[in-house]
Amino acid sequence: MKRKLISIESPAAEPGFLGKGHTARAVLNGNFAQSDPFILLMDDMLDKQDGEPAGGPHPHAGFETVSLLLEGTMGDSRHMLKDGDLQLMTAGSGIVHSETIDTKKKMRLLQLWISLPKKDRWTTPRVQDLSFERAPFLDENGTKIRLYSGSFAGLTSPVKNYANFILADIHLDAGSTLLKELPASYNAFLYVIDGSLKVGEENKLLKESQTGWLNTFSTQGTSELILNGGEKGARVILYAGEPTGDQIVSYGPFIGDTQEDIRRLYKDYRENKMKHISSVSNEQIFSF
């Protein structure tokens, strides 16, 4: 079973909520029934030229955020990320975190929202940081793979997952070929950061800032992913995840199973029942 490129999207960059110097591209923001377990993926690019505070504290619950920092720094002394670092924050039963930027800053961040399986929806919040240096890495035949989540290309990430998913940063030299296995039933897409590549035996072209969705199979087992580097090579992020099969209700910063869940979460937030991420116990903080 071989993976094919069945859909290509070219999401536009729009002005972001952090004001001047912030552009945001909604790489994924569609029908969860088709993208399960992936809810949302934003590509945020910031070139802030002033010291005016932007952003601030806000809540999340019912899902996980997966933040891959492509460029720059972000966070605080307890959870500081630099180029190539990843943070997976399990919001679970509810958490508040701050993303305040009050200095000049240049950064680029990919932030994914991934659904928690229904049985884990309200789990205790936790934070996992995986540094660029500690992420499993493979360099062979003109292909470099840095794995942040799951198992792929003979690598296994130390990150703990509720929803099983693969996140891999793949660099292809011009003309190089990658042939690796993916679980056949996983929903999977590619997001091109730089350059271009050809996908599958059909050699369908996928270019910078484009998203390419792959076909899936209802059967268990494995499928083959074939990628070929374009004229100038490529950098592409692979996201592939096992569908939860659950229905979700999404509203603002919260994910639930019912509308009643959403109302309860807003009530909890208004009544200050959600703790700040900085207060998470040491047992719920993992650094790799």
XYZ file of C-alpha atoms in Angstrom:
288
model
C 0.000 0.000 0.000
C 1.527 3.237 -1.130
C 0.610 6.729 -0.007
C -0.617 9.175 -2.639
C -1.023 12.940 -2.573
C -4.794 13.440 -2.861
C -5.239 17.108 -1.941
C -3.076 20.234 -2.126
C -3.925 23.413 -0.237
C -2.211 26.806 -0.368
C -3.255 28.604 2.835
C -2.787 32.368 2.749
C -0.852 34.330 5.365
C -3.118 36.805 7.177
C -2.501 39.582 9.734
C -2.113 37.976 13.168
C -3.653 38.869 16.535
C -0.336 40.118 17.978
C -0.527 43.224 15.811
C 2.004 44.776 13.461
C 4.713 42.349 12.402
C 2.623 39.233 13.026
C 1.336 37.093 10.172
C -0.479 33.818 10.670
C -1.215 31.032 8.201
C -4.014 28.581 9.026
C -2.393 25.415 7.716
C -5.223 23.315 9.117
C -8.569 24.649 10.324
C -11.324 22.544 8.842
C -13.465 19.462 9.210
C -12.304 17.429 12.224
C -14.151 14.341 10.990
C -11.654 14.301 8.098
C -8.525 15.505 9.927
C -8.990 13.545 13.221
C -6.963 13.648 15.513
C -5.707 17.026 14.231
C -7.873 20.048 15.027
C -5.854 23.106 14.052
C -2.375 24.025 12.833
C -1.136 27.614 12.703
C 2.110 28.872 11.182
C 2.864 32.063 13.128
C 5.583 34.410 11.866
C 6.527 37.349 14.068
C 8.890 40.252 13.402
C 8.052 42.573 16.298
C 9.883 45.902 16.176
C 8.643 47.521 19.401
C 8.391 46.805 23.102
C 4.627 47.150 23.441
C 3.173 44.116 25.267
C 1.224 41.728 23.031
C -0.627 38.542 23.856
C -1.328 37.515 27.432
C -2.742 34.768 29.658
C -5.508 32.555 28.255
C -7.062 29.156 29.023
C -7.188 25.814 27.216
C -8.914 22.513 28.007
C -9.817 19.210 26.367
C -6.849 18.871 23.982
C -3.086 19.266 23.614
C -0.980 22.006 22.029
C 2.128 20.896 20.141
C 4.502 23.814 19.580
C 7.478 23.409 17.237
C 9.648 26.526 17.249
C 11.286 26.903 13.847
C 13.093 30.162 14.627
C 13.729 32.398 17.632
C 13.034 31.941 21.332
C 9.853 31.866 23.413
C 8.679 31.025 26.902
C 9.987 31.752 30.395
C 12.822 30.557 32.605
C 10.946 27.342 33.416
C 9.961 26.509 29.836
C 12.252 28.375 27.447
C 12.261 27.159 23.846
C 14.879 27.951 21.218
C 15.296 27.105 17.509
C 14.160 23.548 16.819
C 12.707 22.824 20.281
C 9.280 21.295 20.851
C 6.777 21.689 23.665
C 3.724 19.489 24.123
C 1.250 20.919 26.615
C -1.620 18.679 27.714
C -4.412 21.093 28.672
C -6.698 18.235 29.750
C -9.037 19.312 32.548
C -8.036 22.943 32.094
C -4.998 25.183 32.324
C -4.060 28.844 31.862
C -0.849 29.848 30.150
C 0.718 33.133 29.098
C 2.216 34.031 25.752
C 3.077 37.671 26.451
C 5.740 39.279 24.240
C 6.975 42.673 25.417
C 10.295 43.032 23.564
C 11.478 43.189 20.002
C 11.371 39.630 18.722
C 11.650 37.596 15.543
C 10.302 34.062 15.609
C 8.385 31.434 13.667
C 6.203 28.891 15.390
C 4.121 25.936 14.242
C 1.400 25.251 16.801
C -0.820 22.219 16.446
C -3.980 21.430 18.388
C -4.467 17.692 18.713
C -7.536 16.080 20.228
C -7.307 13.988 23.349
C -9.125 10.643 23.076
C -12.493 10.876 24.844
C -11.306 8.684 27.731
C -8.415 11.105 28.361
C -10.253 14.373 27.649
C -10.089 15.651 31.251
C -6.728 14.243 32.267
C -4.378 16.130 34.608
C -2.467 18.870 32.730
C 1.212 18.306 32.000
C 4.067 19.842 30.003
C 6.758 18.104 27.976
C 9.798 19.869 26.490
C 11.966 18.133 23.897
C 15.096 20.007 22.870
C 16.433 20.109 19.317
C 19.595 18.348 20.457
C 17.749 15.469 22.159
C 15.211 14.786 19.410
C 16.087 11.476 17.666
C 17.928 12.151 14.403
C 18.727 10.228 11.225
C 21.030 11.311 8.398
C 21.218 8.977 5.401
C 21.328 9.138 1.605
C 20.686 12.878 1.324
C 17.817 12.816 3.825
C 17.820 14.211 7.366
C 14.977 13.367 9.758
C 14.471 14.837 13.215
C 11.649 13.091 15.059
C 9.640 14.880 17.740
C 6.734 12.491 18.365
C 5.902 8.842 17.744
C 7.968 6.284 15.847
C 9.169 6.775 12.270
C 12.151 5.747 10.118
C 13.524 3.528 12.868
C 13.466 6.382 15.377
C 11.288 6.710 18.490
C 10.638 9.953 20.356
C 10.663 10.003 24.173
C 7.574 12.249 24.210
C 4.551 10.600 25.867
C 1.360 10.583 23.779
C -2.326 10.180 24.590
C -3.255 10.432 20.897
C -0.709 8.478 18.853
C 0.910 10.754 16.293
C 4.109 11.275 14.351
C 5.777 14.662 13.976
C 8.936 14.665 11.862
C 11.035 17.502 10.433
C 12.427 16.189 7.135
C 15.185 17.743 5.006
C 15.662 16.389 1.477
C 18.639 17.178 -0.710
C 17.902 17.911 -4.367
C 17.097 14.623 -6.101
C 17.258 12.532 -2.924
C 14.601 9.908 -2.168
C 12.942 8.974 1.098
C 11.026 5.706 1.346
C 9.665 4.960 4.804
C 6.722 3.194 6.385
C 3.687 4.866 7.959
C 0.825 3.157 9.797
C -1.730 2.649 7.044
C -4.710 3.974 8.999
C -3.056 7.223 10.169
C -4.349 10.516 8.818
C -1.283 12.265 7.380
C -0.300 15.540 5.758
C 2.873 17.347 4.725
C 3.587 21.057 5.187
C 6.447 22.485 3.113
C 8.637 24.988 4.951
C 11.168 25.531 2.172
C 11.853 24.338 -1.380
C 9.772 21.715 -3.141
C 9.359 17.957 -3.330
C 7.543 15.268 -5.284
C 5.239 12.864 -3.475
C 4.411 9.229 -4.182
C 4.998 7.135 -7.266
C 3.028 9.755 -9.213
C 5.661 12.402 -8.358
C 3.060 15.064 -7.587
C 4.722 18.408 -6.903
C 4.335 20.099 -3.521
C 5.841 23.574 -3.062
C 6.785 25.972 -0.279
C 3.868 26.989 2.009
C 1.627 24.304 0.542
C -0.092 21.537 2.495
C -0.453 18.100 0.954
C -2.907 15.536 2.353
C -2.191 11.842 1.812
C -4.655 9.040 1.244
C -5.397 6.628 4.091
C -6.352 2.965 4.330
C -9.059 1.408 6.482
C -6.926 -1.649 7.135
C -4.256 -1.980 9.813
C -0.630 -2.584 8.910
C 1.803 -0.286 7.167
C 1.921 1.872 4.061
C 4.846 3.299 2.092
C 5.642 7.006 1.948
C 7.838 8.092 -0.971
C 9.267 11.622 -1.124
C 11.740 13.046 -3.644
C 13.643 16.287 -3.149
C 12.957 19.022 -5.732
C 15.455 21.077 -7.717
C 16.717 22.923 -4.654
C 15.797 20.303 -2.097
C 13.084 20.702 0.533
C 12.268 21.038 4.190
C 8.896 19.503 5.009
C 7.067 18.737 8.248
C 5.211 15.422 8.413
C 2.176 15.087 10.680
C 0.518 11.667 10.880
C -1.916 10.533 13.569
C -4.226 7.725 14.567
C -7.862 8.911 14.349
C -9.681 8.857 17.687
C -13.073 8.204 16.077
C -14.616 10.667 18.537
C -16.833 13.634 17.821
C -15.822 16.932 19.397
C -17.352 20.313 20.142
C -14.939 23.202 19.571
C -15.515 26.723 20.851
C -12.870 29.368 21.483
C -9.960 27.926 23.495
C -11.856 24.810 24.569
C -12.589 21.346 23.169
C -15.322 19.177 24.670
C -17.605 16.267 23.930
C -20.808 18.306 24.403
C -21.969 21.926 24.512
C -22.444 21.445 28.251
C -18.704 20.779 28.531
C -17.983 24.148 26.893
C -20.339 25.996 29.254
C -18.749 24.291 32.270
C -15.238 25.169 31.124
C -16.074 28.850 30.676
C -17.644 28.851 34.145
C -14.548 27.227 35.656
C -12.332 29.816 33.985
C -14.448 32.765 35.126
C -14.388 31.394 38.694
C -10.575 31.025 38.584
C -10.727 27.260 38.980
C -8.111 26.704 36.273
C -4.535 26.857 37.530
C -1.713 28.550 35.668
C 0.690 26.266 33.852
C 3.502 27.547 36.072
C 1.810 25.854 39.044
C 1.846 22.352 37.507
C 3.559 19.924 39.881
C 7.075 18.711 39.115
C 5.641 15.224 38.537
C 3.753 16.621 35.534
C 6.762 18.338 33.942
C 9.010 16.365 31.594
C 12.204 17.638 29.962
C 14.110 15.620 27.389
